[in-house]
Coordinates of N, CA and C in Angstrom, one line a residue:
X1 N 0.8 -1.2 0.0 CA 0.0 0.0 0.0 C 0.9 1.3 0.0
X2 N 2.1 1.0 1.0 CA 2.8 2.5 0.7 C 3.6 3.1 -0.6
X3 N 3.8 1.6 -1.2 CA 5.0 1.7 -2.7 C 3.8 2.2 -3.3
X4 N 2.2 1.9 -3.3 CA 1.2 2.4 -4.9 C 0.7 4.0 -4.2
X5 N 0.4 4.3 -2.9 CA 0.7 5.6 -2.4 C 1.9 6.6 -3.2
X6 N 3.2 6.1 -2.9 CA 3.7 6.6 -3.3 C 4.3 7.0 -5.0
X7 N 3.8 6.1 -5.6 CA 3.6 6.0 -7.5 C 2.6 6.9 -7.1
X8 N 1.5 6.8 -6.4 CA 0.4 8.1 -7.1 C 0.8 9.4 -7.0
X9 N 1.4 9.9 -5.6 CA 2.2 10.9 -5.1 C 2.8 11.0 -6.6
X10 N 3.7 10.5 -6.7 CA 4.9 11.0 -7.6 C 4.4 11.1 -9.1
X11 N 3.2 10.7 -9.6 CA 2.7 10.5 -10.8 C 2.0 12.1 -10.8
X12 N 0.8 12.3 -9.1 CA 0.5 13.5 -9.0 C 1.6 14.7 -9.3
X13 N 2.2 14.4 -9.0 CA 3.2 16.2 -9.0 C 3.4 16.2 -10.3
X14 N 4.1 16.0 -11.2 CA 3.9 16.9 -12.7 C 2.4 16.8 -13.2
X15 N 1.5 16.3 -12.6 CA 0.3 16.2 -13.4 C -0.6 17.9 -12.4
X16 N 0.0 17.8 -11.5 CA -1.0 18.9 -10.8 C -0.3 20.2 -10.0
X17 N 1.1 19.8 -9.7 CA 1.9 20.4 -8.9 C 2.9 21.1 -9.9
X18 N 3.6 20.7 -11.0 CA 4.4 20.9 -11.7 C 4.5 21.4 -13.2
X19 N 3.1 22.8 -13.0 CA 2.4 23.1 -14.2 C 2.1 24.5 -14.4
X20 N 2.0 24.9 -15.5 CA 2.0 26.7 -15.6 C 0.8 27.1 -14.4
X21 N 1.1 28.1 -14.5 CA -0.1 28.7 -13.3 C -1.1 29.4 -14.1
X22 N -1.0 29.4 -15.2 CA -2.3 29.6 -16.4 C -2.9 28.5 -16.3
X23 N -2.3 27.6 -16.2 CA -2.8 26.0 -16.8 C -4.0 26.0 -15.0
X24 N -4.0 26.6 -14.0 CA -4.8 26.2 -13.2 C -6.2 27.4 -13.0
X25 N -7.2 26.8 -12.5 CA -8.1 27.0 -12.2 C -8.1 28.2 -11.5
X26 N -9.0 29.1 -11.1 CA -8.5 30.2 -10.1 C -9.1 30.0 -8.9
X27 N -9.5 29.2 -8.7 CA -9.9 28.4 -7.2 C -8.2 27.5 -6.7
X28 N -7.7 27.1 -8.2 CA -6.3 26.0 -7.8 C -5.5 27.2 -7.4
X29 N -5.0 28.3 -8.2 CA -4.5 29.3 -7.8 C -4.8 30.2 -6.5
X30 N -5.3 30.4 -5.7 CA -5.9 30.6 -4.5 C -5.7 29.9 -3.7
X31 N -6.1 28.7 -3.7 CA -5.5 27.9 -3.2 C -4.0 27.6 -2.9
X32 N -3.4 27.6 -3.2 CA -1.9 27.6 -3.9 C -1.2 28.5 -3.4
X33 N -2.0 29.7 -3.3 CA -1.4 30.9 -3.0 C -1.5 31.1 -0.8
X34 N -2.7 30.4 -0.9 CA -2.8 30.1 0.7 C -1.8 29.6 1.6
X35 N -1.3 28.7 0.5 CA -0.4 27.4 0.8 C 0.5 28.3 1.0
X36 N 1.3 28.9 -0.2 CA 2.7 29.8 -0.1 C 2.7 30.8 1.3
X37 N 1.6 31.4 1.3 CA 1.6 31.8 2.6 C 1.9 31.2 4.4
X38 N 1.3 29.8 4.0 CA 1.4 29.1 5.5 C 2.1 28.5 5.4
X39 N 2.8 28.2 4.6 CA 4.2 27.1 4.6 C 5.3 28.2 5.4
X40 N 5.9 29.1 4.8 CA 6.9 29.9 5.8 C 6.5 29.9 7.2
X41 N 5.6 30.1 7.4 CA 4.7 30.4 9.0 C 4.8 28.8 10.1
X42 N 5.2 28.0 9.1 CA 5.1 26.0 9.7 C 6.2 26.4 10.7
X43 N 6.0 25.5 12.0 CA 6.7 25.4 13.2 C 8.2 26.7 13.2
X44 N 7.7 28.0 13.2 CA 8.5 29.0 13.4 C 9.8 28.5 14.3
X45 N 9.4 27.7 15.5 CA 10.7 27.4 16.5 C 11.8 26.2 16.1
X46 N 11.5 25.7 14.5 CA 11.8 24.3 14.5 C 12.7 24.7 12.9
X47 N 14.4 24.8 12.9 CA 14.8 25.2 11.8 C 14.5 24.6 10.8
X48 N 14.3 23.2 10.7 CA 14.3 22.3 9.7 C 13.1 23.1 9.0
X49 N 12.3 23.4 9.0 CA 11.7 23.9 8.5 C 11.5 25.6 8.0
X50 N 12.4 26.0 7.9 CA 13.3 27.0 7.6 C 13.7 26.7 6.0
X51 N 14.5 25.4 6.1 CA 15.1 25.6 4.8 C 14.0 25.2 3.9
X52 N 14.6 25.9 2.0 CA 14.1 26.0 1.2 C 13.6 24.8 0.4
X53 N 14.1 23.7 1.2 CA 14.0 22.2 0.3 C 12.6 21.5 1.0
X54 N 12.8 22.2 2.0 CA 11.6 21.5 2.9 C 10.3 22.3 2.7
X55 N 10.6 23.7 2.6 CA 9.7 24.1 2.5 C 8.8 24.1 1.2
X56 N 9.8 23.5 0.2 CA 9.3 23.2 -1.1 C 8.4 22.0 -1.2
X57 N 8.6 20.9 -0.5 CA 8.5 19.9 -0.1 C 6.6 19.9 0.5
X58 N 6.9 20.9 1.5 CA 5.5 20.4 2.3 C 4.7 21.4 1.1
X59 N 4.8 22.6 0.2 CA 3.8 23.3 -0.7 C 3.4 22.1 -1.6
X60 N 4.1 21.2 -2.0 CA 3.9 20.0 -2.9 C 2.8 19.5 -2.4
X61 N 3.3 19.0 -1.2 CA 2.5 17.7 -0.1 C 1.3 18.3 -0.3
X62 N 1.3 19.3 0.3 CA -0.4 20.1 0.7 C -1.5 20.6 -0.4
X63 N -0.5 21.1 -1.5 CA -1.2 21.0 -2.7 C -2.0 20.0 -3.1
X64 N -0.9 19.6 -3.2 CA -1.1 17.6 -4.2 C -2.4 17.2 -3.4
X65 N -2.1 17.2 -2.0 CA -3.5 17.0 -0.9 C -4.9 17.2 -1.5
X66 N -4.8 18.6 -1.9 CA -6.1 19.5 -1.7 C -6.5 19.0 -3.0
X67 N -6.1 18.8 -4.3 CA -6.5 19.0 -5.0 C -7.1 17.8 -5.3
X68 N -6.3 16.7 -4.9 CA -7.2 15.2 -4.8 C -8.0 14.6 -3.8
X69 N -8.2 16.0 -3.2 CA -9.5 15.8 -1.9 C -10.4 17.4 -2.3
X70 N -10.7 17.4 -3.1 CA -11.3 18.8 -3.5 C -13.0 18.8 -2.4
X71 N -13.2 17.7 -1.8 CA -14.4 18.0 -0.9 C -14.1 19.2 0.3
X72 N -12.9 19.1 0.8 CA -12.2 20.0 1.6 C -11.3 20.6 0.7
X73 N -10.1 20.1 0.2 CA -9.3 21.2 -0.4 C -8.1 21.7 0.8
X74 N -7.8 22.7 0.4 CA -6.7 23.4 1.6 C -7.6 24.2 2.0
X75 N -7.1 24.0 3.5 CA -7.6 25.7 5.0 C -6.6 26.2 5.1
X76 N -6.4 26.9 6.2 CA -5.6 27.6 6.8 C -5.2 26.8 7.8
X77 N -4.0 26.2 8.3 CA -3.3 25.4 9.4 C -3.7 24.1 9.0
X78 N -3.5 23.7 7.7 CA -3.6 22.1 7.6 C -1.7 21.8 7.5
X79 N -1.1 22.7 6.9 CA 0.2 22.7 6.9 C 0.8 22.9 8.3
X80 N 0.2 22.9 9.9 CA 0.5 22.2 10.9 C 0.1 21.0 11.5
X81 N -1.1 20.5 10.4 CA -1.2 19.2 10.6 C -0.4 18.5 10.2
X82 N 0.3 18.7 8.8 CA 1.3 17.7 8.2 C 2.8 17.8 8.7
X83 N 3.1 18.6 9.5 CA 4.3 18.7 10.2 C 4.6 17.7 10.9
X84 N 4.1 17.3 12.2 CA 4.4 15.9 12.2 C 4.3 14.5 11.6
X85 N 3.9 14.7 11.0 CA 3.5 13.1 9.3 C 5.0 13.5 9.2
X86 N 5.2 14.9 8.6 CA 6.2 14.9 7.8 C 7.7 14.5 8.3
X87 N 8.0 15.2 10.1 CA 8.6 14.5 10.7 C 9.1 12.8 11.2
X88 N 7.9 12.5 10.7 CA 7.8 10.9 11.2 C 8.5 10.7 10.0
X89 N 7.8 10.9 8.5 CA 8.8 10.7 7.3 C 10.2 10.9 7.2
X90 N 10.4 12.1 7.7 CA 12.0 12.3 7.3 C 12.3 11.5 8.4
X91 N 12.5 11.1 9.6 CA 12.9 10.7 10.5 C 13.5 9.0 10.1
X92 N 12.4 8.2 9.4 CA 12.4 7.0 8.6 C 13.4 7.0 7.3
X93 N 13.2 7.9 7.0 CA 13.8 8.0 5.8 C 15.1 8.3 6.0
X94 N 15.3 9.0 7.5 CA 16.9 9.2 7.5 C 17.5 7.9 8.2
X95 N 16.8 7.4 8.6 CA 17.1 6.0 9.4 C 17.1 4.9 8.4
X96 N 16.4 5.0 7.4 CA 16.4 4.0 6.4 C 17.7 3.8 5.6
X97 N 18.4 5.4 5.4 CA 19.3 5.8 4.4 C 20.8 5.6 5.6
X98 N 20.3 5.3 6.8 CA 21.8 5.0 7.8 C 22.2 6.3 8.3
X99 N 21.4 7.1 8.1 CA 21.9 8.3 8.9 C 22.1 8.1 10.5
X100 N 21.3 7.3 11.0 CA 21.3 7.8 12.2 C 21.0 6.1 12.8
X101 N 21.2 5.3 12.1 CA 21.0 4.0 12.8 C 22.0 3.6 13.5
X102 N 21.6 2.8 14.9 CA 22.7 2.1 15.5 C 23.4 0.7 15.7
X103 N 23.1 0.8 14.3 CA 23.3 -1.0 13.8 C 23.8 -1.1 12.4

């Protein structure tokens, strides 16, 4: 389930995430534009989320989100609900790659 998760994810971003901003809707653009806003504002006290790779990272995630859940879509502070998901991810992912394992 997480390997076809993740093929959708990655199939989603150039199909919805990785596209002129003509090419969207002016509801998708508003949206989008929410996003850019509350992404800098994600856990102010917590550097990692500071940098520009991450921050690029969670506008994707939240995007990609909204747009294949259009019943809700993006609010305002759903990009502090995915802060910890996202932590649990990188966390695995750095433990996966041997960053930080003790074995």
């Amino acid at each position: 389930t997480l390997q076809r998760k993740r093929r959708e994810y990655a199939d989603a971003v150039p199909q919805y995430f990785d596209v002129p901003s003509n090419s969207r809707t002016r509801t998708e653009q508003q949206m989008l534009r929410q996003i850019l806003v509350d992404v800098p504002r994600t856990a102010p006290e917590v550097p990692l989320f500071h940098q520009a790779v991450i921050q690029r990272c969670l506008e994707r995630l939240l995007y990609v989100w909204a747009i294949r859940h259009p019943a809700s879509g993006y609010v305002q502070g759903m990009n502090d609900l995915a802060t910890p998901l996202f932590v649990v991810f990188l966390s695995s992912a750095f433990m996966e790659g041997g960053g930080g394992g003790t074995g």
